[in-house]
Coordinates of C-alpha atoms and ligand atoms in Angstrom, one line a residue:
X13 CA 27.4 -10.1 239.6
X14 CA 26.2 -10.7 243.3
X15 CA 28.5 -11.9 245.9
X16 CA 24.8 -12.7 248.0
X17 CA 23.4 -16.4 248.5
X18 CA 20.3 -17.0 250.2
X19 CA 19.5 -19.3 252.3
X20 CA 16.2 -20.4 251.9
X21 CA 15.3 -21.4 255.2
X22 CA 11.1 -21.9 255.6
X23 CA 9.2 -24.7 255.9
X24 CA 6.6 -24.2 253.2
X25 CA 6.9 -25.0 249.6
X26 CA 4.7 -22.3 248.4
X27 CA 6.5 -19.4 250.2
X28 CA 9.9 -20.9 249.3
X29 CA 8.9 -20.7 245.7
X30 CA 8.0 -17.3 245.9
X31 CA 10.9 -15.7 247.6
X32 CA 13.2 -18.0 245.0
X33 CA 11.2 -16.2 242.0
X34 CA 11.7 -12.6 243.4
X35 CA 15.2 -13.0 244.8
X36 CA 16.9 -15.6 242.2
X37 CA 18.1 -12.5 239.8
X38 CA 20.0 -10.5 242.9
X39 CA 21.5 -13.8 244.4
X40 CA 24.8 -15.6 243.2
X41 CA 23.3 -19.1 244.4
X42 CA 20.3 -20.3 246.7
X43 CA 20.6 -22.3 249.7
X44 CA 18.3 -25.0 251.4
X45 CA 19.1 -27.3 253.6
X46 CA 17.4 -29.7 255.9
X47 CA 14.0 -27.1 257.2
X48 CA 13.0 -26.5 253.6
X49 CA 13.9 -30.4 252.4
X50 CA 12.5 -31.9 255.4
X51 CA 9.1 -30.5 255.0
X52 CA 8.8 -30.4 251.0
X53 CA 10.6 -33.3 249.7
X54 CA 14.0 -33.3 247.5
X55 CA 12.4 -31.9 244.5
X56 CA 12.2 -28.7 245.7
X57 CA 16.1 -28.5 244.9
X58 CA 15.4 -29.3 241.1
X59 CA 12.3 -26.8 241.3
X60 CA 14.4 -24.0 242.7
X61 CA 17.3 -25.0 240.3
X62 CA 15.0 -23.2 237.6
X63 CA 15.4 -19.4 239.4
X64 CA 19.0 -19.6 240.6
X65 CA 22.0 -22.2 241.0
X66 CA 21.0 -24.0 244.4
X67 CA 23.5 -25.3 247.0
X68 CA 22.6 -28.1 249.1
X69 CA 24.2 -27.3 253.0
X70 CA 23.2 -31.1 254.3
X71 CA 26.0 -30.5 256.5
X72 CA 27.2 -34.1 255.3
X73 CA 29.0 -35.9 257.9
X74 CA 29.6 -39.5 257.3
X75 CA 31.9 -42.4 255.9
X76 CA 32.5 -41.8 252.2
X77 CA 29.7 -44.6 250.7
X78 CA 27.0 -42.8 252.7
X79 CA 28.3 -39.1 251.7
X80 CA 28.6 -40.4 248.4
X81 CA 25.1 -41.4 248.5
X82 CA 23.9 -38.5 249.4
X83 CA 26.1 -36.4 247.2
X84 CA 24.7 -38.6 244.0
X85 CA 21.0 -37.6 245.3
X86 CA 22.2 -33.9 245.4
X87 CA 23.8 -33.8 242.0
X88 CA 20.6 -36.1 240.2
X89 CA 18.1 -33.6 241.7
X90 CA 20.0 -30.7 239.9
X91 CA 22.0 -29.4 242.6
X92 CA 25.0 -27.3 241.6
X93 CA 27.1 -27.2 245.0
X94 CA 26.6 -28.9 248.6
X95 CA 28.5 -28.5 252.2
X96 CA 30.0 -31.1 253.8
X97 CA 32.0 -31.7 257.0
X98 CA 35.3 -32.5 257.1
X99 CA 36.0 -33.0 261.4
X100 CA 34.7 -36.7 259.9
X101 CA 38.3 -37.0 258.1
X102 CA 40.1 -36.7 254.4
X103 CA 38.6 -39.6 253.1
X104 CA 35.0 -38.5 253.3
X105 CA 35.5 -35.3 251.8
X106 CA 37.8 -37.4 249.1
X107 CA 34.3 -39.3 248.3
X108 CA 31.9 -35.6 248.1
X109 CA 34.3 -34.4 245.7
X110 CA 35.3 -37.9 243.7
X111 CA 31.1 -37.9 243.4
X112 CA 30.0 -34.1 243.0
X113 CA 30.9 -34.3 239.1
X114 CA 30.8 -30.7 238.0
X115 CA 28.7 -29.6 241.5
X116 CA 31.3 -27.5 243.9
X117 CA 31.7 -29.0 247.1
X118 CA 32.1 -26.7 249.6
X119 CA 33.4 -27.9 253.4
X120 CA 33.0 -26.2 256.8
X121 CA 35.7 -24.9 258.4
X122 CA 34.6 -23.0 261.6
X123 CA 31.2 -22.6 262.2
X124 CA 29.3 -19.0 262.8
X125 CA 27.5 -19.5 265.9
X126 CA 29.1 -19.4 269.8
X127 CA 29.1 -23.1 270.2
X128 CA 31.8 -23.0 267.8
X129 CA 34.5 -22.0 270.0
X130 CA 33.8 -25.1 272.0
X131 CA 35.8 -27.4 269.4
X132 CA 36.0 -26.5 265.8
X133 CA 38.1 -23.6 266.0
X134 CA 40.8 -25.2 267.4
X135 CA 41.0 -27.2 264.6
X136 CA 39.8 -25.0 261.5
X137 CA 43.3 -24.9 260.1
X138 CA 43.4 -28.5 259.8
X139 CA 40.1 -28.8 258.3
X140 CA 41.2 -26.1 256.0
X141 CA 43.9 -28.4 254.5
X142 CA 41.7 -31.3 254.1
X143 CA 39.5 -29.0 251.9
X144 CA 42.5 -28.1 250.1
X145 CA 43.8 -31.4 249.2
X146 CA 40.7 -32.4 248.8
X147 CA 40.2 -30.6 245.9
X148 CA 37.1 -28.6 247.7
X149 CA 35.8 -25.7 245.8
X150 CA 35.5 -23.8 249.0
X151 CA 35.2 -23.7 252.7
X152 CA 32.3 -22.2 254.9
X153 CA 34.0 -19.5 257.8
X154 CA 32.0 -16.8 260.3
X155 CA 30.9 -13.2 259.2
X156 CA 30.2 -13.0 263.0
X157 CA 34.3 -13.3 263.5
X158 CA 35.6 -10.8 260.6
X159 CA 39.1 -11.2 262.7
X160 CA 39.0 -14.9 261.7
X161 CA 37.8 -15.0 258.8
X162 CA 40.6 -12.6 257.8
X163 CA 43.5 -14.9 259.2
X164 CA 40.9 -18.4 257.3
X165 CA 41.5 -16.3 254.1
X166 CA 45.5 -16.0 254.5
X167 CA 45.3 -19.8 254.7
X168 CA 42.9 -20.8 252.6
X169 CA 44.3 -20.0 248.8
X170 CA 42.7 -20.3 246.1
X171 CA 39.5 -21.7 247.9
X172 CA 36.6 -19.8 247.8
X173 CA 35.0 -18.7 251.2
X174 CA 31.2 -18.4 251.5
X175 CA 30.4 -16.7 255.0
X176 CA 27.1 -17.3 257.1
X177 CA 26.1 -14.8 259.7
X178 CA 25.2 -11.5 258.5
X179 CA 21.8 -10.0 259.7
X180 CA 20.2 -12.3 262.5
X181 CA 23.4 -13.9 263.9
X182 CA 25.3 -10.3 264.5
X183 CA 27.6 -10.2 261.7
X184 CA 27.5 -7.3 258.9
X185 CA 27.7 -7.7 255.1
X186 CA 30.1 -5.5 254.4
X187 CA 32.6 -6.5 257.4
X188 CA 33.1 -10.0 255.8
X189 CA 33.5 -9.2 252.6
X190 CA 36.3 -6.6 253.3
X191 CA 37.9 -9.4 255.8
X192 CA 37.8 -11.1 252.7
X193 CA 34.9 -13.7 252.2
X194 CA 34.0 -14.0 248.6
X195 CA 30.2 -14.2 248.9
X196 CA 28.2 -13.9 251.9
X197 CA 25.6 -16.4 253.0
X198 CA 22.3 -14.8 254.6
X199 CA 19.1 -16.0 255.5
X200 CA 16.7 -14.3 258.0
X201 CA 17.2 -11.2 257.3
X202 CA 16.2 -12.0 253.4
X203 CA 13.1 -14.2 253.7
X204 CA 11.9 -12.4 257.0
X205 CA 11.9 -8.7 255.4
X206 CA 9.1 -7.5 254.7
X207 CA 10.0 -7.3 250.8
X208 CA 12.4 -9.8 250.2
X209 CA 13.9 -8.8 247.2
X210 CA 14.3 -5.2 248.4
X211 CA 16.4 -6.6 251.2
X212 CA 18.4 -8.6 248.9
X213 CA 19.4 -5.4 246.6
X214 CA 20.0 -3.6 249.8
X215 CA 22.5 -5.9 250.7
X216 CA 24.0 -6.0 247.4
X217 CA 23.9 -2.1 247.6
X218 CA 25.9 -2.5 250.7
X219 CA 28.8 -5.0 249.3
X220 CA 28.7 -3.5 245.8
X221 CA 31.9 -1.5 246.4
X222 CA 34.4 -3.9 247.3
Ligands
LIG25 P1 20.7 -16.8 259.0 O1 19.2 -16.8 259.1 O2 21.4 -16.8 260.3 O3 21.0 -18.1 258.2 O4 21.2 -15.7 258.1 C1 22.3 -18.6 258.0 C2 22.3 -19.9 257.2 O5 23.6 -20.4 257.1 C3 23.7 -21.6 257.8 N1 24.8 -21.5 258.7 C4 26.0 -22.1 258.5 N2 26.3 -23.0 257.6 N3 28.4 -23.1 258.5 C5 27.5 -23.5 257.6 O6 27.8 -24.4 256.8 C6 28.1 -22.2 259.5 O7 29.0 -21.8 260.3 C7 26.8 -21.7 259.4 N4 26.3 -20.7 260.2 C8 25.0 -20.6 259.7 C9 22.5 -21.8 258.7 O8 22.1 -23.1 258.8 C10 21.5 -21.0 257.9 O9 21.0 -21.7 256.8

């Protein structure tokens, strides 16, 4: 089984669909968020729901009727996970997971770009509890920082932790899944390659071990 999820970050329907075709059976889930949704409408999650589980990453960040909302959308158009935010308090992530149903809600913790040192780590802990009480599936943490993400997944339990930022950001594959990340989010380095799908079962190659 592949620890890999893709994130399926273009603009154009048709492409999307093809790369979700050839890449679905080497991928644990697929991810789109606001590019792909933007520019092809919601339906595209039910459409890609055909090849592979999909996970919505709106990034939710709001009081808990408009996450609900937005949850409910995610879940009726076939959706089988989405990320939310949780600096916006316990009682909005209370609402994506009293909504999600049987979809996995999965929160951000600390973030895998630079900016992310400006706030969010200082407070990942705490946002790691609110997942937890929660009753999150998981939480989102940074293959660019193994170091951190090892010391997220002493704290973090019997969450799961998805972790963005291997291949364009910096971070290797292998790295986060031995600092302990239980699948490994990537999305440039997939749907850029000039074969997708080869680069998706030469990351796998690369994880396969652990
Ligand atoms: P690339 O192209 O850098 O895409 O492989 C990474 C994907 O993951 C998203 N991303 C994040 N999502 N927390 C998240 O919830 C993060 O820290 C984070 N870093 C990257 C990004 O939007 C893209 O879809």
């Amino acid at each position: 089984m592949s620890r890999l999820i893709l994130a399926l970050d273009v603009l154009d329907r048709e492409k999307a669909m093809n790369i979700a075709k050839r890449v679905a059976p080497h991928v644990h889930a697929i991810k789109v968020g606001w590019p792909l949704v933007m520019n092809t409408g919601i339906e595209v999650v039910s459409e890609i729901s055909r090849y592979a589980p999909v996970i919505c990453d709106f990034k939710v960040a709001d009081i808990p009727n408009t996450t609900r909302l937005i949850v409910r959308t995610a879940r009726e158009n076939g959706a089988s996970g989405i990320i939310v935010h949780s600096f916006v308090g316990h009682d909005s992530v209370e609402a994506a997971v009293a909504e999600a149903g049987d979809m996995s809600v999965y929160v951000v913790t600390e973030m895998s770009h630079p900016g992310a040192l400006d706030f969010m780590q200082s407070v990942t802990n705490r946002m790691i509890e609110i997942a937890k009480n929660a009753g999150a599936k998981g939480i989102i943490a940074p293959a660019t920082r193994p170091e951190r993400l090892r010391e997220i997944r002493k704290i973090a339990g019997e969450l799961e932790i998805l972790s963005p930022g291997v291949g364009a950001q910096g971070g290797k594959a292998k790295d986060a899944i031995e600092a302990g990340a239980d699948y490994i989010i990537v999305g440039r380095r997939i749907y850029n390659a000039e074969d997708p799908e080869k680069e998706a079962m030469a990351i796998n190659k690369e994880i396969e071990k652990e």
